[in-house]
mmCIF file of C-alpha atoms in Angstrom:
data_model
loop_
_atom_site.group_PDB
_atom_site.id
_atom_site.type_symbol
_atom_site.label_atom_id
_atom_site.label_comp_id
_atom_site.label_asym_id
_atom_site.label_seq_id
_atom_site.Cartn_x
_atom_site.Cartn_y
_atom_site.Cartn_z
ATOM 1 C CA MET A 1 -34.723 -58.364 5.112
ATOM 2 C CA LYS A 2 -31.967 -56.625 6.842
ATOM 3 C CA LYS A 3 -30.756 -58.234 9.859
ATOM 4 C CA TYR A 4 -30.381 -55.713 12.709
ATOM 5 C CA ILE A 5 -28.189 -57.076 15.637
ATOM 6 C CA SER A 6 -28.001 -56.017 19.241
ATOM 7 C CA PHE A 7 -24.840 -54.023 19.423
ATOM 8 C CA LEU A 8 -24.409 -54.696 23.227
ATOM 9 C CA ILE A 9 -23.635 -58.220 22.120
ATOM 10 C CA LEU A 10 -21.978 -57.084 18.888
ATOM 11 C CA ILE A 11 -19.495 -55.002 20.712
ATOM 12 C CA SER A 12 -18.608 -57.346 23.362
ATOM 13 C CA VAL A 13 -17.813 -60.138 20.639
ATOM 14 C CA LEU A 14 -15.604 -57.640 18.634
ATOM 15 C CA VAL A 15 -13.901 -56.043 21.547
ATOM 16 C CA LEU A 16 -12.988 -59.597 23.279
ATOM 17 C CA ALA A 17 -11.835 -60.688 19.713
ATOM 18 C CA ALA A 18 -9.620 -57.721 19.337
ATOM 19 C CA CYS A 19 -8.086 -57.917 22.952
ATOM 20 C CA GLY A 20 -7.351 -61.459 22.295
ATOM 21 C CA GLU A 21 -4.556 -60.488 19.919
ATOM 22 C CA THR A 22 -2.639 -59.069 22.665
ATOM 23 C CA SER A 23 -3.487 -60.908 25.919
ATOM 24 C CA SER A 24 -3.007 -64.468 26.919
ATOM 25 C CA THR A 25 -5.038 -66.587 29.400
ATOM 26 C CA ASP A 26 -1.964 -66.883 31.545
ATOM 27 C CA GLY A 27 0.275 -63.931 32.069
ATOM 28 C CA ASN A 28 3.296 -66.367 33.003
ATOM 29 C CA LYS A 29 3.047 -68.064 29.643
ATOM 30 C CA GLY A 30 2.970 -65.093 27.258
ATOM 31 C CA ASP A 31 6.342 -65.497 25.949
ATOM 32 C CA LYS A 32 5.778 -69.273 25.159
ATOM 33 C CA ASN A 33 2.550 -68.398 23.339
ATOM 34 C CA GLU A 34 4.323 -65.655 21.213
ATOM 35 C CA PRO A 35 5.741 -68.266 18.537
ATOM 36 C CA MET A 36 2.187 -69.875 18.163
ATOM 37 C CA LYS A 37 0.648 -66.335 17.416
ATOM 38 C CA LYS A 38 3.237 -65.530 14.910
ATOM 39 C CA GLU A 39 2.917 -68.912 13.060
ATOM 40 C CA LYS A 40 -0.916 -68.517 13.048
ATOM 41 C CA ALA A 41 -0.532 -64.875 11.442
ATOM 42 C CA ALA A 42 1.838 -66.369 8.666
ATOM 43 C CA GLU A 43 -0.992 -68.912 7.843
ATOM 44 C CA ALA A 44 -3.526 -66.198 7.195
ATOM 45 C CA LYS A 45 -4.441 -65.977 3.509
ATOM 46 C CA LEU A 46 -6.428 -63.406 1.582
ATOM 47 C CA LEU A 47 -9.876 -65.110 0.537
ATOM 48 C CA THR A 48 -10.692 -65.226 -3.091
ATOM 49 C CA ASN A 49 -14.204 -63.976 -4.091
ATOM 50 C CA GLU A 50 -15.366 -67.245 -4.481
ATOM 51 C CA GLU A 51 -14.079 -68.250 -0.999
ATOM 52 C CA PHE A 52 -15.483 -65.004 0.473
ATOM 53 C CA GLU A 53 -19.048 -65.946 -0.734
ATOM 54 C CA LYS A 54 -18.580 -69.472 0.681
ATOM 55 C CA MET A 55 -17.501 -68.211 3.736
ATOM 56 C CA PHE A 56 -21.073 -66.991 4.813
ATOM 57 C CA SER A 57 -22.437 -70.288 4.904
ATOM 58 C CA ASP A 58 -19.771 -71.466 7.387
ATOM 59 C CA PRO A 59 -17.802 -68.472 8.976
ATOM 60 C CA LYS A 60 -16.163 -70.319 11.713
ATOM 61 C CA LYS A 61 -14.324 -72.529 9.122
ATOM 62 C CA TYR A 62 -12.670 -69.134 7.854
ATOM 63 C CA LYS A 63 -11.738 -67.647 11.225
ATOM 64 C CA GLY A 64 -8.478 -65.902 11.019
ATOM 65 C CA SER A 65 -8.606 -65.370 7.074
ATOM 66 C CA GLU A 66 -7.865 -62.080 5.578
ATOM 67 C CA VAL A 67 -10.571 -60.367 3.679
ATOM 68 C CA ASP A 68 -10.843 -57.608 1.073
ATOM 69 C CA PHE A 69 -14.530 -56.565 0.221
ATOM 70 C CA TYR A 70 -16.997 -54.015 -0.518
ATOM 71 C CA ALA A 71 -20.009 -53.589 1.756
ATOM 72 C CA LYS A 72 -22.763 -50.980 2.353
ATOM 73 C CA ILE A 73 -23.635 -50.000 5.945
ATOM 74 C CA PHE A 74 -27.300 -50.273 6.762
ATOM 75 C CA VAL A 75 -27.717 -49.025 10.474
ATOM 76 C CA GLU A 76 -25.965 -46.189 12.178
ATOM 77 C CA PRO A 77 -22.432 -46.955 13.471
ATOM 78 C CA GLU A 78 -21.864 -47.344 17.089
ATOM 79 C CA ARG A 79 -18.845 -46.069 18.734
ATOM 80 C CA ASP A 80 -17.022 -46.181 22.274
ATOM 81 C CA SER A 81 -13.339 -45.494 23.226
ATOM 82 C CA ASP A 82 -12.098 -48.682 21.564
ATOM 83 C CA GLY A 83 -13.539 -48.155 18.081
ATOM 84 C CA THR A 84 -16.475 -48.157 15.718
ATOM 85 C CA TYR A 85 -18.899 -50.919 15.131
ATOM 86 C CA LEU A 86 -20.772 -51.498 11.823
ATOM 87 C CA GLN A 87 -23.388 -53.620 10.466
ATOM 88 C CA ALA A 88 -23.305 -53.897 6.760
ATOM 89 C CA TYR A 89 -24.239 -56.203 3.885
ATOM 90 C CA ALA A 90 -21.412 -57.260 1.700
ATOM 91 C CA ASN A 91 -21.540 -57.237 -2.100
ATOM 92 C CA ASN A 92 -24.694 -55.454 -2.471
ATOM 93 C CA ASN A 93 -26.488 -58.560 -1.146
ATOM 94 C CA ASP A 94 -28.772 -58.118 1.986
ATOM 95 C CA GLU A 95 -28.386 -61.864 2.521
ATOM 96 C CA ARG A 96 -24.526 -61.350 3.390
ATOM 97 C CA ASN A 97 -24.888 -59.763 6.752
ATOM 98 C CA ILE A 98 -21.492 -58.950 8.209
ATOM 99 C CA ILE A 99 -20.106 -57.214 11.407
ATOM 100 C CA ILE A 100 -17.222 -54.989 11.247
ATOM 101 C CA MET A 101 -15.094 -53.308 13.962
ATOM 102 C CA ILE A 102 -12.373 -50.895 13.345
ATOM 103 C CA LYS A 103 -9.933 -49.499 16.222
ATOM 104 C CA ASP A 104 -10.987 -45.940 15.380
ATOM 105 C CA PRO A 105 -13.720 -44.393 17.194
ATOM 106 C CA ASP A 106 -13.646 -41.243 14.886
ATOM 107 C CA ILE A 107 -13.876 -42.611 11.521
ATOM 108 C CA ASP A 108 -16.153 -41.052 9.223
ATOM 109 C CA VAL A 109 -18.824 -43.232 8.187
ATOM 110 C CA ALA A 110 -22.605 -43.534 8.557
ATOM 111 C CA ALA A 111 -25.655 -45.583 7.382
ATOM 112 C CA GLU A 112 -25.863 -45.976 3.785
ATOM 113 C CA ASP A 113 -22.404 -45.330 2.960
ATOM 114 C CA VAL A 114 -20.645 -47.778 0.722
ATOM 115 C CA ILE A 115 -17.284 -48.978 2.106
ATOM 116 C CA HIS A 116 -14.133 -50.711 1.071
ATOM 117 C CA VAL A 117 -12.830 -53.165 3.895
ATOM 118 C CA LYS A 118 -9.727 -54.854 4.599
ATOM 119 C CA GLY A 119 -9.209 -56.785 7.447
ATOM 120 C CA ILE A 120 -9.345 -60.334 9.343
ATOM 121 C CA ILE A 121 -12.350 -62.645 10.171
ATOM 122 C CA LYS A 122 -11.967 -62.513 14.009
ATOM 123 C CA ASP A 123 -15.171 -64.274 15.291
ATOM 124 C CA VAL A 124 -18.438 -65.533 14.361
ATOM 125 C CA PHE A 125 -21.562 -64.032 15.723
ATOM 126 C CA LYS A 126 -24.538 -66.207 16.595
ATOM 127 C CA GLY A 127 -27.862 -64.795 18.177
ATOM 128 C CA GLU A 128 -31.106 -63.148 17.292
ATOM 129 C CA ASN A 129 -31.870 -60.025 15.060
ATOM 130 C CA ALA A 130 -34.648 -57.327 15.933
ATOM 131 C CA PHE A 131 -37.296 -59.673 14.515
ATOM 132 C CA GLY A 132 -36.445 -62.742 16.603
ATOM 133 C CA GLY A 133 -34.966 -64.632 13.796
ATOM 134 C CA GLN A 134 -31.702 -66.791 14.276
ATOM 135 C CA ILE A 135 -28.489 -65.247 12.571
ATOM 136 C CA THR A 136 -25.032 -66.258 12.123
ATOM 137 C CA ALA A 137 -22.629 -63.762 10.693
ATOM 138 C CA PRO A 138 -18.997 -63.239 10.552
ATOM 139 C CA ALA A 139 -17.217 -60.663 12.667
ATOM 140 C CA VAL A 140 -14.398 -58.704 10.922
ATOM 141 C CA LEU A 141 -11.690 -56.637 12.727
ATOM 142 C CA ALA A 142 -10.797 -54.080 10.000
ATOM 143 C CA ASP A 143 -7.361 -52.889 9.378
ATOM 144 C CA THR A 144 -8.706 -50.125 7.016
ATOM 145 C CA ILE A 145 -12.090 -48.868 6.027
ATOM 146 C CA GLU A 146 -12.345 -46.408 3.083
ATOM 147 C CA LYS A 147 -15.495 -44.838 1.531
ATOM 148 C CA SER A 148 -16.374 -45.850 -2.092
ATOM 149 C CA ASP A 149 -19.357 -45.515 -4.219
ATOM 150 C CA TYR A 150 -21.827 -48.154 -5.680
ATOM 151 C CA GLN A 151 -20.292 -47.933 -9.228
ATOM 152 C CA THR A 152 -16.657 -48.892 -8.023
ATOM 153 C CA ALA A 153 -17.918 -51.359 -5.514
ATOM 154 C CA PHE A 154 -20.927 -53.399 -6.980
ATOM 155 C CA SER A 155 -21.341 -52.221 -10.636
ATOM 156 C CA PRO A 156 -17.868 -51.495 -12.165
ATOM 157 C CA ALA A 157 -17.678 -50.206 -15.806
ATOM 158 C CA LYS A 158 -16.519 -52.816 -18.375
ATOM 159 C CA GLU A 159 -16.164 -49.841 -20.752
ATOM 160 C CA THR A 160 -16.227 -46.258 -20.591
ATOM 161 C CA ILE A 161 -17.114 -43.947 -23.606
ATOM 162 C CA ASP A 162 -15.758 -40.344 -23.226
ATOM 163 C CA VAL A 163 -18.198 -38.240 -25.007
ATOM 164 C CA ASN A 164 -17.726 -34.496 -23.782
ATOM 165 C CA GLU A 165 -20.122 -33.244 -26.121
ATOM 166 C CA GLU A 166 -22.374 -30.016 -25.579
ATOM 167 C CA GLN A 167 -25.566 -28.909 -27.406
ATOM 168 C CA ASN A 168 -26.894 -25.436 -26.893
ATOM 169 C CA GLN A 169 -30.319 -24.163 -27.725
ATOM 170 C CA HIS A 170 -31.251 -20.579 -26.463
ATOM 171 C CA GLY A 171 -28.558 -20.765 -23.705
ATOM 172 C CA TYR A 172 -29.757 -24.051 -22.448
ATOM 173 C CA LYS A 173 -26.736 -26.029 -22.554
ATOM 174 C CA LEU A 174 -26.732 -30.051 -22.171
ATOM 175 C CA VAL A 175 -23.567 -31.778 -21.916
ATOM 176 C CA VAL A 176 -23.042 -35.675 -22.217
ATOM 177 C CA GLU A 177 -19.823 -36.195 -20.276
ATOM 178 C CA LYS A 178 -19.417 -40.076 -20.531
ATOM 179 C CA VAL A 179 -21.128 -43.015 -20.889
ATOM 180 C CA GLU A 180 -20.397 -46.395 -18.531
ATOM 181 C CA LEU A 181 -21.205 -49.850 -19.771
ATOM 182 C CA ALA A 182 -21.509 -52.273 -16.940
ATOM 183 C CA ASP A 183 -22.951 -55.903 -16.360
ATOM 184 C CA GLN A 184 -25.975 -54.621 -14.663
ATOM 185 C CA GLU A 185 -26.666 -51.305 -16.238
ATOM 186 C CA THR A 186 -25.693 -48.374 -18.462
ATOM 187 C CA ARG A 187 -24.939 -45.144 -16.826
ATOM 188 C CA VAL A 188 -24.967 -41.624 -18.506
ATOM 189 C CA TYR A 189 -23.330 -38.757 -17.035
ATOM 190 C CA VAL A 190 -25.174 -35.512 -17.727
ATOM 191 C CA LYS A 191 -24.584 -31.775 -16.980
ATOM 192 C CA VAL A 192 -27.337 -28.982 -17.752
ATOM 193 C CA LEU A 193 -26.163 -25.453 -17.669
ATOM 194 C CA ASN A 194 -28.647 -22.445 -17.767
ATOM 195 C CA GLU A 195 -27.133 -19.546 -19.426
ATOM 196 C CA SER A 196 -30.527 -18.026 -20.433
ATOM 197 C CA GLU A 197 -32.552 -15.447 -18.418
ATOM 198 C CA ASP A 198 -35.209 -17.727 -17.582
ATOM 199 C CA LYS A 199 -35.939 -20.792 -15.677
ATOM 200 C CA ILE A 200 -35.477 -24.076 -17.606
ATOM 201 C CA SER A 201 -36.686 -27.629 -16.880
ATOM 202 C CA PHE A 202 -35.194 -31.024 -17.425
ATOM 203 C CA TYR A 203 -36.794 -34.257 -16.531
ATOM 204 C CA SER A 204 -34.669 -37.468 -16.708
ATOM 205 C CA PHE A 205 -37.604 -39.762 -17.249
ATOM 206 C CA ASN A 206 -38.049 -38.107 -20.575
ATOM 207 C CA THR A 207 -34.735 -39.289 -21.646
ATOM 208 C CA LYS A 208 -34.599 -42.168 -24.072
ATOM 209 C CA LEU A 209 -31.621 -44.429 -25.380
ATOM 210 C CA VAL A 210 -32.229 -45.943 -28.586
ATOM 211 C CA ALA A 211 -30.176 -48.866 -30.018
ATOM 212 C CA ASN A 212 -30.876 -51.534 -32.838
ATOM 213 C CA GLY A 213 -34.350 -50.089 -33.292
ATOM 214 C CA LYS A 214 -35.251 -50.573 -29.662
ATOM 215 C CA GLN A 215 -36.138 -47.924 -27.027
ATOM 216 C CA TYR A 216 -34.846 -47.962 -23.596
ATOM 217 C CA GLU A 217 -36.228 -45.904 -20.709
ATOM 218 C CA GLU A 218 -34.606 -44.782 -17.398
ATOM 219 C CA GLU A 219 -34.049 -47.371 -15.078
ATOM 220 C CA MET A 220 -34.192 -46.136 -11.278
ATOM 221 C CA ASN A 221 -31.506 -47.683 -9.341
ATOM 222 C CA TYR A 222 -32.463 -46.980 -5.637
ATOM 223 C CA ASP A 223 -29.493 -48.893 -4.083
ATOM 224 C CA ALA A 224 -26.932 -46.667 -6.059
ATOM 225 C CA ASN A 225 -28.411 -43.346 -4.951
ATOM 226 C CA TYR A 226 -26.842 -41.450 -7.793
ATOM 227 C CA PRO A 227 -26.844 -37.793 -7.934
ATOM 228 C CA GLU A 228 -29.704 -36.510 -9.946
ATOM 229 C CA VAL A 229 -29.956 -33.687 -12.425
ATOM 230 C CA GLN A 230 -32.256 -31.152 -11.026
ATOM 231 C CA SER A 231 -35.595 -30.735 -12.770
ATOM 232 C CA GLU A 232 -36.037 -26.948 -12.387
ATOM 233 C CA ILE A 233 -32.848 -24.882 -13.073
ATOM 234 C CA LEU A 234 -32.633 -21.218 -12.327
ATOM 235 C CA SER A 235 -30.766 -18.768 -14.581
ATOM 236 C CA GLY A 236 -27.191 -18.923 -14.208
ATOM 237 C CA VAL A 237 -27.339 -22.415 -12.347
ATOM 238 C CA GLY A 238 -25.660 -25.693 -13.368
ATOM 239 C CA THR A 239 -26.712 -29.315 -12.262
ATOM 240 C CA GLU A 240 -25.268 -32.835 -12.993
ATOM 241 C CA GLY A 241 -26.176 -36.277 -12.307
ATOM 242 C CA ILE A 242 -26.267 -39.773 -13.460
ATOM 243 C CA ILE A 243 -29.143 -41.581 -15.563
ATOM 244 C CA ALA A 244 -29.186 -45.087 -15.592
ATOM 245 C CA PHE A 245 -30.573 -47.495 -18.387
ATOM 246 C CA PRO A 246 -30.691 -51.080 -18.829
ATOM 247 C CA LYS A 247 -27.557 -53.266 -19.802
ATOM 248 C CA LEU A 248 -26.939 -52.882 -23.581
ATOM 249 C CA PRO A 249 -26.099 -55.785 -25.865
ATOM 250 C CA ASP A 250 -22.083 -56.558 -25.704
ATOM 251 C CA ASP A 251 -21.938 -56.426 -29.616
ATOM 252 C CA LEU A 252 -23.523 -53.002 -29.917
ATOM 253 C CA ASP A 253 -21.225 -50.514 -31.786
ATOM 254 C CA THR A 254 -23.572 -47.333 -31.797
ATOM 255 C CA PHE A 255 -26.608 -45.899 -30.178
ATOM 256 C CA GLN A 256 -28.601 -42.536 -29.502
ATOM 257 C CA LEU A 257 -29.392 -40.485 -26.421
ATOM 258 C CA TYR A 258 -32.532 -38.402 -26.693
ATOM 259 C CA PHE A 259 -33.236 -35.581 -24.151
ATOM 260 C CA GLU A 260 -35.890 -33.073 -23.869
ATOM 261 C CA GLY A 261 -35.643 -29.562 -22.403
ATOM 262 C CA SER A 262 -38.026 -26.432 -21.843
ATOM 263 C CA SER A 263 -38.234 -23.044 -20.840
ATOM 264 C CA ASP A 264 -40.479 -20.725 -18.920
ATOM 265 C CA ASN A 265 -40.219 -18.477 -21.760
ATOM 266 C CA TYR A 266 -42.997 -20.117 -24.077
ATOM 267 C CA GLU A 267 -42.076 -17.994 -27.159
ATOM 268 C CA LEU A 268 -38.834 -20.363 -27.519
ATOM 269 C CA ASP A 269 -38.853 -23.365 -29.409
ATOM 270 C CA PHE A 270 -36.684 -26.662 -28.330
ATOM 271 C CA GLU A 271 -35.955 -29.616 -30.336
ATOM 272 C CA PRO A 272 -34.841 -32.847 -28.911
ATOM 273 C CA PHE A 273 -31.235 -32.818 -27.935
ATOM 274 C CA VAL A 274 -29.751 -35.858 -29.835
ATOM 275 C CA PHE A 275 -26.272 -37.501 -29.031
ATOM 276 C CA ASP A 276 -24.871 -40.033 -31.475
ATOM 277 C CA ILE A 277 -22.792 -42.359 -29.349
ATOM 278 C CA LYS A 278 -20.113 -44.570 -30.891
ATOM 279 C CA LYS A 279 -18.061 -47.191 -28.785
#
């Protein structure tokens, strides 16, 4: 369950943490404290992936550490003149709730965006979520936030097979551009072009992947929000998207992709579009 946090508290936590970088508790002692600040900055280190995961169990222990991670924003950002404030979950895990501030009120991010964050753990938030549950979450002051995508962030390809093969039946063109093999899934990049005079149809759920005598069906990945090939395609129109299947065995050398298509011109006969894929 996503842990929504009051942004009134969130903003005060992060603004105070950010202001702490440049202000001291005693103006007359500012110069004396400066060497200490530089020393602490020099001690900051980038957390490894393993350390980053451990950090969520005890964020306070890692305060001041550098972080470099991917996350998905799950509520609309809040903004004021000091910056933008985000609630996200890291590493595609809704148990990894994290709070992020960046000193840029105009940064172009929104709910459901996947982002790449580099910054410093500035503080630890403790309080209640919108459902009354207790929550402890790291608060990160980001140096940079860049938009990314699900594939890059959470399911990187271990191997990419460039196919770039086109088949054409009656002006119905189907192109397999590439196949990505990842630890979690198999992604097929497909393009359909209608160069006929009639409307054509394509349904991704009719697609099959066949390997070693086993048939795989499309596997919807709702977290990824992949672009979908449109199901009804007008004359002169093209559409493209990603069709996801389960992970394939690592020792697999070849497999086949089967696609079905149809036209509003019922006098035309279509055979399945069959692609032989070799790693």
